[in-house]
Coordinates of C-alpha atoms and ligand atoms in Angstrom, one line a residue:
M1 CA 29.1 -9.6 22.8
S2 CA 26.7 -10.9 20.1
D3 CA 26.9 -9.4 16.7
K4 CA 23.2 -10.0 16.1
L5 CA 20.8 -7.0 16.8
I6 CA 17.3 -8.3 17.5
I7 CA 14.5 -6.3 16.0
F8 CA 11.4 -6.3 18.2
D9 CA 8.5 -4.7 16.3
T10 CA 5.7 -3.2 18.4
T11 CA 3.7 -1.6 15.6
L12 CA 0.7 -3.8 16.6
R13 CA 1.0 -2.9 20.3
D14 CA 2.7 0.4 21.1
G15 CA 2.0 1.7 17.6
E16 CA -1.6 0.8 17.9
Q17 CA -1.9 2.7 21.2
S18 CA -1.7 5.9 19.1
P19 CA -5.2 7.5 19.2
G20 CA -7.0 6.5 16.0
A21 CA -4.5 3.8 15.0
S22 CA -6.5 0.8 16.2
M23 CA -6.4 -2.2 13.9
T24 CA -8.7 -5.1 13.4
K25 CA -7.6 -8.7 13.9
D26 CA -7.4 -9.3 10.1
E27 CA -5.4 -6.1 9.7
K28 CA -3.0 -7.2 12.4
V29 CA -2.5 -10.6 10.8
R30 CA -1.8 -8.9 7.5
I31 CA 0.8 -6.6 8.9
A32 CA 2.4 -9.4 10.9
K33 CA 2.8 -11.5 7.7
V34 CA 4.8 -8.6 6.1
L35 CA 6.9 -8.3 9.3
E36 CA 7.6 -12.0 9.2
K37 CA 8.6 -11.8 5.6
M38 CA 11.0 -9.0 6.6
H39 CA 12.5 -11.4 9.1
V40 CA 11.5 -9.3 12.2
D41 CA 12.7 -11.4 15.1
V42 CA 9.9 -10.5 17.6
I43 CA 6.4 -9.2 16.9
E44 CA 4.6 -7.7 19.8
A45 CA 1.0 -8.4 18.7
G46 CA -0.9 -6.6 21.4
F47 CA -1.9 -6.3 25.0
A48 CA -4.0 -9.5 25.4
I49 CA -6.0 -8.5 28.4
A50 CA -7.1 -5.1 26.9
S51 CA -10.4 -6.5 25.4
I52 CA -11.8 -9.7 23.8
G53 CA -10.8 -8.2 20.4
D54 CA -7.2 -7.7 21.5
F55 CA -7.0 -11.2 22.9
E56 CA -8.3 -12.6 19.6
A57 CA -5.9 -10.6 17.6
V58 CA -2.9 -11.7 19.6
K59 CA -4.1 -15.3 19.3
A60 CA -4.7 -15.0 15.5
V61 CA -1.2 -13.6 15.0
A62 CA 0.3 -16.3 17.3
N63 CA -1.5 -19.0 15.3
T64 CA -0.6 -17.7 11.9
I65 CA 3.1 -16.6 12.1
K66 CA 5.7 -19.3 12.2
D67 CA 9.1 -17.7 11.8
S68 CA 9.0 -14.7 14.2
T69 CA 8.5 -14.9 18.0
I70 CA 5.1 -13.6 19.0
C71 CA 4.9 -11.5 22.1
S72 CA 2.0 -10.2 24.3
L73 CA 2.3 -7.3 26.7
A74 CA 1.2 -7.9 30.3
R75 CA 1.2 -5.6 33.3
A76 CA 2.9 -7.2 36.3
L77 CA -0.4 -8.7 37.4
D78 CA -1.3 -12.4 37.5
K79 CA -4.5 -11.9 35.5
D80 CA -2.6 -10.1 32.7
I81 CA 0.1 -12.7 32.5
D82 CA -2.4 -15.6 32.4
R83 CA -4.3 -13.9 29.6
A84 CA -1.1 -13.3 27.6
G85 CA -0.1 -17.0 28.2
E86 CA -3.5 -18.1 27.0
A87 CA -3.4 -15.9 23.8
L88 CA 0.0 -17.2 22.9
K89 CA -0.7 -20.9 23.3
G90 CA -0.6 -21.6 19.5
A91 CA 2.7 -19.8 18.8
N92 CA 5.7 -21.6 17.5
S93 CA 7.8 -19.3 19.7
A94 CA 6.1 -17.2 22.4
R95 CA 7.3 -14.3 24.6
I96 CA 5.6 -12.6 27.5
H97 CA 6.6 -9.0 28.1
T98 CA 5.7 -7.8 31.6
F99 CA 6.4 -4.4 33.0
I100 CA 6.0 -2.2 36.0
A101 CA 6.9 1.5 36.6
T102 CA 10.1 2.2 38.4
S103 CA 10.5 6.0 38.4
D104 CA 9.8 7.8 41.7
I105 CA 7.0 9.8 40.1
H106 CA 5.3 6.8 38.6
M107 CA 5.6 4.6 41.8
K108 CA 4.3 7.4 44.0
M109 CA 1.6 9.0 41.8
K110 CA 0.4 6.1 39.6
L111 CA 1.1 2.9 41.4
Q112 CA 1.0 4.2 45.0
M113 CA 3.5 1.5 45.8
T114 CA 6.8 1.4 47.7
P115 CA 10.0 0.4 45.8
D116 CA 10.1 -2.8 47.8
Q117 CA 6.5 -3.7 46.7
V118 CA 7.4 -2.9 43.1
V119 CA 10.4 -5.3 43.2
E120 CA 8.3 -8.0 44.8
Q121 CA 5.6 -7.7 42.2
A122 CA 8.0 -7.6 39.3
V123 CA 9.8 -10.8 40.5
R124 CA 6.5 -12.6 41.1
S125 CA 5.3 -11.7 37.6
V126 CA 8.4 -12.8 35.8
K127 CA 8.2 -16.1 37.7
R128 CA 4.6 -16.5 36.7
A129 CA 5.3 -15.7 33.1
R130 CA 8.1 -18.3 33.1
Q131 CA 5.3 -20.9 33.7
Y132 CA 4.1 -20.2 30.2
T133 CA 7.3 -19.7 28.3
D134 CA 11.1 -19.6 28.8
D135 CA 11.2 -16.3 26.8
V136 CA 10.3 -13.6 29.3
E137 CA 11.0 -9.9 28.9
F138 CA 10.8 -7.4 31.8
S139 CA 10.6 -3.6 31.4
P140 CA 11.0 -1.1 34.2
E141 CA 8.6 1.5 32.8
D142 CA 9.9 5.1 32.7
A143 CA 13.4 3.7 33.2
G144 CA 14.6 6.9 31.5
R145 CA 13.6 8.9 34.6
S146 CA 14.3 6.2 37.2
D147 CA 17.0 6.1 39.9
E148 CA 19.9 4.0 38.5
D149 CA 20.6 2.2 41.8
F150 CA 16.9 1.1 41.9
L151 CA 17.1 0.0 38.3
C152 CA 20.1 -2.2 39.2
R153 CA 18.3 -3.7 42.1
I154 CA 15.0 -4.6 40.2
I155 CA 16.8 -5.8 37.1
E156 CA 19.2 -8.1 39.0
A157 CA 16.1 -9.5 40.8
T158 CA 14.1 -10.0 37.6
I159 CA 17.0 -11.7 35.8
A160 CA 17.4 -14.0 38.8
A161 CA 13.7 -14.7 38.6
G162 CA 14.0 -15.8 34.9
A163 CA 13.8 -12.7 32.7
T164 CA 15.8 -13.3 29.5
T165 CA 15.4 -9.8 28.0
I166 CA 15.6 -6.6 30.0
N167 CA 14.0 -3.7 28.1
I168 CA 14.9 -0.2 29.1
P169 CA 12.0 2.2 28.2
D170 CA 12.4 5.9 27.9
T171 CA 8.7 6.1 28.2
V172 CA 8.2 9.8 28.0
G173 CA 11.0 10.5 25.5
Y174 CA 13.1 12.6 28.0
N175 CA 16.6 11.2 27.5
L176 CA 19.4 12.5 25.3
P177 CA 21.6 10.1 23.2
H178 CA 24.8 10.3 25.3
Q179 CA 22.8 9.9 28.5
F180 CA 20.7 6.9 27.3
G181 CA 23.8 5.2 26.0
A182 CA 25.6 5.7 29.3
T183 CA 22.7 4.3 31.2
I184 CA 22.7 1.1 29.1
K185 CA 26.5 0.7 29.5
S186 CA 26.4 1.4 33.2
L187 CA 23.5 -1.1 33.8
I188 CA 25.3 -3.8 31.9
E189 CA 28.5 -3.2 33.9
R190 CA 27.0 -2.8 37.3
I191 CA 24.4 -5.7 37.4
P192 CA 26.2 -8.9 38.4
N193 CA 24.0 -11.2 36.3
S194 CA 23.6 -8.9 33.3
D195 CA 25.3 -11.5 31.1
K196 CA 22.2 -13.8 31.6
A197 CA 19.9 -11.4 29.6
I198 CA 19.8 -9.4 26.5
F199 CA 19.5 -5.6 27.0
S200 CA 17.0 -3.8 24.9
A201 CA 16.1 -0.1 24.1
H202 CA 12.5 1.2 23.9
C203 CA 12.5 4.9 23.0
H204 CA 9.8 7.5 22.5
N205 CA 10.2 10.4 20.2
D206 CA 8.9 13.4 22.2
L207 CA 12.2 15.3 21.6
G208 CA 12.7 13.8 18.1
L209 CA 15.5 11.6 19.6
A210 CA 14.0 8.1 19.6
V211 CA 16.2 6.7 16.8
A212 CA 19.3 8.5 18.1
N213 CA 18.8 7.2 21.6
S214 CA 18.2 3.7 20.3
L215 CA 21.4 3.8 18.2
S216 CA 23.3 5.1 21.2
A217 CA 22.0 2.2 23.3
V218 CA 23.2 -0.3 20.6
L219 CA 26.7 1.3 20.6
N220 CA 26.7 0.8 24.3
G221 CA 25.8 -2.9 24.4
A222 CA 22.0 -3.1 23.8
R223 CA 21.3 -6.0 21.4
Q224 CA 17.6 -5.5 20.9
V225 CA 15.8 -2.4 19.7
E226 CA 12.0 -2.0 20.1
C227 CA 10.5 -0.1 17.2
T228 CA 7.5 0.5 14.9
I229 CA 7.0 0.8 11.2
N230 CA 7.0 4.5 10.3
G231 CA 7.7 5.3 13.9
L232 CA 4.0 4.9 14.6
G233 CA 3.1 5.5 18.3
E234 CA 1.5 7.7 20.9
R235 CA 2.3 11.4 20.9
A236 CA 5.4 11.9 18.7
G237 CA 5.8 8.1 18.2
N238 CA 8.3 5.3 18.8
T239 CA 11.7 4.5 17.3
A240 CA 11.2 4.0 13.5
L241 CA 12.2 0.5 12.5
E242 CA 13.3 1.5 9.0
E243 CA 15.6 4.2 10.3
V244 CA 17.4 2.1 12.9
V245 CA 17.8 -0.9 10.5
M246 CA 19.2 1.3 7.7
A247 CA 21.5 3.3 10.0
V248 CA 23.0 0.1 11.4
R249 CA 23.3 -1.5 7.9
T250 CA 24.7 1.7 6.3
R251 CA 27.2 2.4 9.0
Q252 CA 28.7 -1.0 9.6
D253 CA 32.0 0.9 10.1
E254 CA 30.6 2.1 13.4
F255 CA 28.3 -0.8 14.6
N256 CA 29.8 -4.2 15.5
C257 CA 26.4 -5.9 15.0
D258 CA 23.7 -6.1 12.3
T259 CA 20.0 -7.2 12.0
N260 CA 18.5 -10.1 10.0
I261 CA 16.1 -7.7 8.3
D262 CA 15.4 -8.2 4.6
T263 CA 15.3 -4.5 3.9
T264 CA 13.6 -4.8 0.5
H265 CA 10.3 -5.2 2.2
I266 CA 10.6 -2.0 4.2
L267 CA 8.6 0.2 1.7
S268 CA 5.7 -2.2 1.4
A269 CA 5.5 -2.5 5.2
S270 CA 5.5 1.3 5.5
R271 CA 2.7 1.6 2.9
L272 CA 0.6 -1.1 4.5
V273 CA 0.8 0.3 8.0
S274 CA 0.1 3.8 6.7
S275 CA -2.9 2.6 4.7
V276 CA -4.3 0.5 7.5
T277 CA -4.0 3.1 10.2
G278 CA -4.5 6.3 8.1
F279 CA -1.3 7.8 9.5
I280 CA 0.2 9.4 6.4
V281 CA 4.0 9.3 5.9
Q282 CA 5.4 12.8 5.5
P283 CA 7.3 13.3 2.1
N284 CA 10.6 14.1 3.8
K285 CA 10.5 11.1 6.2
A286 CA 13.8 9.2 6.1
I287 CA 13.9 6.0 4.1
V288 CA 10.1 5.7 3.3
G289 CA 9.1 9.3 2.5
A290 CA 8.2 10.1 -1.1
N291 CA 11.2 12.4 -1.3
A292 CA 13.7 10.3 0.6
F293 CA 15.5 9.2 -2.6
A294 CA 14.4 12.0 -5.0
H295 CA 17.5 13.8 -5.9
E296 CA 15.7 16.7 -7.6
A297 CA 18.0 19.7 -7.4
G298 CA 19.7 19.9 -10.8
I299 CA 23.3 19.8 -9.3
H300 CA 22.5 16.8 -7.2
Q301 CA 20.9 15.0 -10.0
D302 CA 23.9 15.6 -12.3
G303 CA 26.2 14.3 -9.5
V304 CA 24.1 11.2 -9.0
L305 CA 24.0 10.4 -12.7
K306 CA 27.8 10.7 -13.0
H307 CA 28.5 8.6 -9.9
R308 CA 25.7 7.3 -7.6
E309 CA 27.7 7.7 -4.4
T310 CA 28.3 11.4 -4.9
Y311 CA 25.0 12.1 -3.0
E312 CA 23.5 8.7 -2.2
I313 CA 24.4 6.8 0.9
M314 CA 21.9 4.0 0.3
R315 CA 20.4 2.4 -2.7
A316 CA 16.6 3.1 -3.1
E317 CA 16.0 -0.4 -4.4
D318 CA 17.5 -1.9 -1.1
V319 CA 14.5 -0.6 0.8
G320 CA 12.0 -1.5 -1.8
W321 CA 11.8 1.6 -4.0
N322 CA 11.5 1.2 -7.8
A323 CA 10.0 -2.2 -7.2
N324 CA 6.7 -0.7 -8.3
K325 CA 6.3 -2.7 -11.5
L326 CA 3.3 -3.5 -13.6
V327 CA 2.0 -6.7 -12.1
L328 CA -1.5 -7.4 -13.5
G329 CA -3.9 -6.0 -16.1
K330 CA -7.4 -6.3 -17.5
H331 CA -6.8 -9.8 -18.9
S332 CA -5.1 -11.3 -15.8
G333 CA -7.0 -14.3 -14.5
R334 CA -8.1 -15.3 -11.0
N335 CA -5.1 -17.6 -10.5
A336 CA -2.6 -14.9 -11.4
F337 CA -4.4 -12.5 -9.1
K338 CA -4.3 -15.0 -6.2
A339 CA -0.7 -15.9 -6.8
R340 CA 0.4 -12.2 -6.7
L341 CA -1.5 -11.6 -3.5
I342 CA 0.1 -14.6 -1.9
E343 CA 3.5 -13.1 -2.8
L344 CA 2.3 -9.9 -1.0
G345 CA 1.5 -11.9 2.1
V346 CA -2.3 -11.8 1.6
E347 CA -4.3 -15.0 1.8
F348 CA -8.1 -15.2 1.8
D349 CA -9.8 -17.2 4.5
S350 CA -12.6 -18.2 2.1
E351 CA -13.3 -18.6 -1.6
E352 CA -16.1 -16.1 -1.2
N353 CA -13.7 -13.4 0.0
L354 CA -11.2 -14.2 -2.8
N355 CA -14.1 -14.0 -5.4
D356 CA -15.2 -10.7 -3.9
A357 CA -11.7 -9.2 -4.1
F358 CA -11.3 -10.6 -7.7
R359 CA -14.5 -8.9 -8.7
R360 CA -13.2 -5.6 -7.3
F361 CA -10.0 -6.1 -9.2
K362 CA -11.8 -6.6 -12.5
E363 CA -13.8 -3.4 -11.8
L364 CA -10.6 -1.5 -11.1
A365 CA -8.8 -3.0 -14.2
D366 CA -11.7 -1.6 -16.4
K367 CA -11.0 1.9 -15.1
K368 CA -7.2 1.7 -14.8
H369 CA -5.1 -0.2 -17.3
E370 CA -2.0 -0.9 -15.2
I371 CA -2.4 -2.5 -11.8
F372 CA 0.6 -2.3 -9.4
D373 CA 1.3 -4.0 -6.1
E374 CA 0.1 -0.8 -4.3
D375 CA -3.2 -1.0 -6.1
L376 CA -3.6 -4.6 -5.0
Q377 CA -2.8 -3.7 -1.3
A378 CA -5.4 -0.9 -1.4
L379 CA -7.9 -3.2 -3.0
V380 CA -7.4 -5.9 -0.3
S381 CA -7.7 -3.2 2.5
E382 CA -11.0 -2.1 0.9
T383 CA -12.3 -5.7 0.6
Q384 CA -11.4 -6.3 4.3
I385 CA -13.0 -3.1 5.4
V386 CA -16.2 -3.6 3.5
K387 CA -16.5 -7.2 4.8
S388 CA -16.5 -6.0 8.4
E389 CA -18.8 -3.0 7.9
H390 CA -22.2 -2.7 9.3
I391 CA -23.0 0.4 7.2
K392 CA -22.0 0.0 3.5
F393 CA -21.4 2.5 0.8
V394 CA -23.7 1.7 -2.2
S395 CA -23.5 4.7 -4.6
L396 CA -22.9 8.4 -4.9
K397 CA -24.1 11.0 -7.4
V398 CA -22.5 14.4 -7.4
I399 CA -23.6 17.4 -9.4
S400 CA -21.0 20.1 -9.4
E401 CA -20.8 23.4 -11.4
T402 CA -18.7 26.4 -11.0
G403 CA -20.6 29.2 -9.2
E404 CA -23.5 26.9 -8.3
K405 CA -24.3 24.9 -5.2
N406 CA -23.0 21.3 -5.4
S407 CA -25.4 18.5 -4.6
A408 CA -24.6 15.0 -3.4
T409 CA -27.0 12.0 -3.3
V410 CA -25.6 9.2 -1.2
T411 CA -27.0 5.7 -1.0
L412 CA -26.0 3.5 1.9
N413 CA -26.9 0.0 3.0
I414 CA -27.8 0.1 6.7
D415 CA -28.4 -3.3 8.2
G416 CA -29.5 -4.7 4.8
E417 CA -31.8 -1.8 3.9
E418 CA -30.8 0.8 1.3
K419 CA -31.4 4.5 2.2
S420 CA -30.6 7.6 0.2
M421 CA -30.2 11.3 1.1
T422 CA -29.5 14.4 -1.0
T423 CA -27.9 17.6 0.3
E424 CA -26.6 20.7 -1.3
T425 CA -23.7 22.9 -0.1
S426 CA -20.9 24.8 -1.7
G427 CA -18.5 21.8 -1.9
S428 CA -18.9 18.2 -3.1
V429 CA -17.1 16.6 -0.2
D430 CA -19.1 18.7 2.3
A431 CA -22.4 17.8 0.6
T432 CA -21.4 14.1 0.6
F433 CA -20.4 14.1 4.3
N434 CA -23.6 16.0 5.3
A435 CA -25.8 13.5 3.5
I436 CA -24.1 10.7 5.3
N437 CA -24.5 12.5 8.7
Q438 CA -28.2 12.9 8.0
L439 CA -28.7 9.3 7.0
L440 CA -26.9 8.1 10.2
N441 CA -28.1 10.8 12.5
I442 CA -24.7 11.2 14.0
Q443 CA -22.6 14.2 15.0
V444 CA -18.8 14.0 14.7
N445 CA -16.0 16.6 14.2
L446 CA -13.9 16.2 11.2
Q447 CA -10.3 16.9 12.3
L448 CA -8.3 15.9 9.3
Y449 CA -9.0 15.2 5.6
S450 CA -6.3 14.4 3.1
V451 CA -6.1 12.9 -0.4
S452 CA -3.1 11.2 -1.9
N453 CA -2.5 9.0 -4.9
V454 CA -1.8 5.3 -4.5
T455 CA 0.4 5.1 -7.6
E456 CA 1.3 7.6 -10.3
G457 CA -0.9 9.1 -13.1
T458 CA -4.3 10.8 -13.3
D459 CA -6.1 7.4 -13.5
A460 CA -4.5 6.3 -10.2
L461 CA -6.5 5.3 -7.2
G462 CA -7.0 8.2 -4.9
E463 CA -6.7 7.4 -1.2
V464 CA -8.6 9.6 1.3
N465 CA -7.8 9.6 5.0
V466 CA -10.2 11.2 7.5
R467 CA -9.8 11.7 11.3
L468 CA -13.0 12.2 13.3
E469 CA -13.5 13.1 16.9
H470 CA -16.5 11.6 18.6
E471 CA -17.1 12.1 22.4
G472 CA -13.4 12.5 23.0
R473 CA -12.3 9.6 21.0
I474 CA -10.2 9.9 17.8
I475 CA -11.1 7.6 14.9
N476 CA -9.4 7.3 11.5
G477 CA -10.9 6.1 8.3
Q478 CA -9.6 5.3 4.8
G479 CA -11.2 4.9 1.4
T480 CA -9.9 4.4 -2.1
D481 CA -11.5 4.8 -5.4
T482 CA -10.5 6.2 -8.8
D483 CA -13.0 9.0 -8.0
I484 CA -11.9 11.0 -5.0
I485 CA -15.4 12.0 -3.9
S486 CA -16.3 8.4 -3.7
A487 CA -13.0 7.6 -1.9
S488 CA -14.0 10.4 0.5
A489 CA -17.4 8.9 1.2
K490 CA -15.9 5.5 1.8
A491 CA -13.3 6.9 4.2
Y492 CA -16.0 8.7 6.1
I493 CA -18.2 5.6 6.3
H494 CA -15.2 3.5 7.4
A495 CA -14.6 5.9 10.3
L496 CA -18.3 6.1 11.2
N497 CA -18.5 2.3 11.3
K498 CA -15.7 2.3 13.9
V499 CA -17.5 5.0 15.9
I500 CA -20.6 2.9 16.0
A501 CA -18.7 -0.3 16.8
A502 CA -16.6 1.3 19.5
T503 CA -15.6 -1.1 22.3
N504 CA -13.9 -0.4 25.6
R505 CA -10.4 -1.5 25.9
A506 CA -7.9 -1.0 28.7
H507 CA -4.8 1.0 28.1
P508 CA -1.7 -0.8 29.6
Q509 CA -0.1 2.4 30.9
I510 CA -2.9 4.2 32.7
Ligands
KIV601 O1 7.0 3.1 26.7 C1 6.9 2.2 27.5 O2 7.3 2.3 28.7 C2 6.2 1.0 27.1 C3 6.3 -0.1 28.1 C4 5.0 -0.8 28.2 C5 7.4 -1.0 27.7 O3 5.6 0.9 26.0
ZN602 ZN1 6.3 2.6 24.7

């Protein structure tokens, strides 16, 4: 059995299916570049048929990324496979991932198809996908609750039809580690042509077991894990890439395989995904949480100082911590700025966009003396957001005094015309959001509001995340500024721009 564990990242597809986590084409390309730099083997860039925007995003990722295989999801339908094949035309290495549900409940209630019809459609789809690429993945959706004999039948047939990867999804996060591992082992043993395909695990975290189930699959013969940065995904999320990769790397005494991942990029990937989607990483999250390597309790700290391995099983720097060094300052020039951004995987598609970002950098450097990589990432996010916005933040004036009402005057540029509004309430953020609502004449429910610092110190950039609900849809927005009320206004406007630009896209699993 191979000693290489393939990392298939689905942040841009299954991660993006999480309500509020939708990403623009530029954001997807930016994340894909970091994944490529990390040496992720396969990047699932989206579900090409979902909308024109999804198609264009898969295409842009396929045309940009050279070192990772680019994949598009497709239901087991001719039109989906053709759209995926079309979007992937420009890829150096392309994979089509086709799926159909195989559990009794899904076949009966969702597909309303007989098992024979499901097998026939799966085989037909794999054959059609093979007309576009030799690299075809098949997933029996809800395999975690499917009958094992039926799984053996459909998998044998799809391998015979040309599938080169067989992915076993625990779609609803129902399995337990020993059980999921046993299923993988049994499928590999029972299916006569199983040696012709790589078996893969795709786990959801509804019971908090996605990583444990994926690792159990690897111990039982799976040689691909499907995962997302920060475990992003619908409901409780998917398997976290950083946790699987570090578990396998740290416990080489137990695993007879390893990944190609350059782990030093894990933290920057985590921060980028969090800032693009607005899904904040909890402080006690393994590997990438702020406390993951903070040995604060006195006794632990003493132990760590005397001998690192007393309490540390991994080195913080191996996953990118402490790499937060001063990179640029007030006197840095345009070339130094551009060169650093290229190192971070950011390239501008026009001189105008580079100049715009450089102007913002100079403004920031006037307010904040030390500029770190995280500041640059936030600044680029902001530049990309503003570029795509229809309603733009112009200025904010807030008057706040203890015991008095706070007033906020917001000026926005709406379709090229500047408009201002002043409102008064008991809080500055509330007054700011009310003024924006009145200017745009829009009603939304604010479900989440949070502020965090991008780097350390009181002069750090503040990052605000908001989550809005509008007519049943969830939309996130982010904004950064050295002033947190301005950051709040920007985050709110970012989300409202998405509300206004909302497009219909198909969900692959409904
Ligand atoms: O969870 C799931 O079943 C999926 C499939 C589309 C592979 O995401
Ligand atoms: Zn999934």
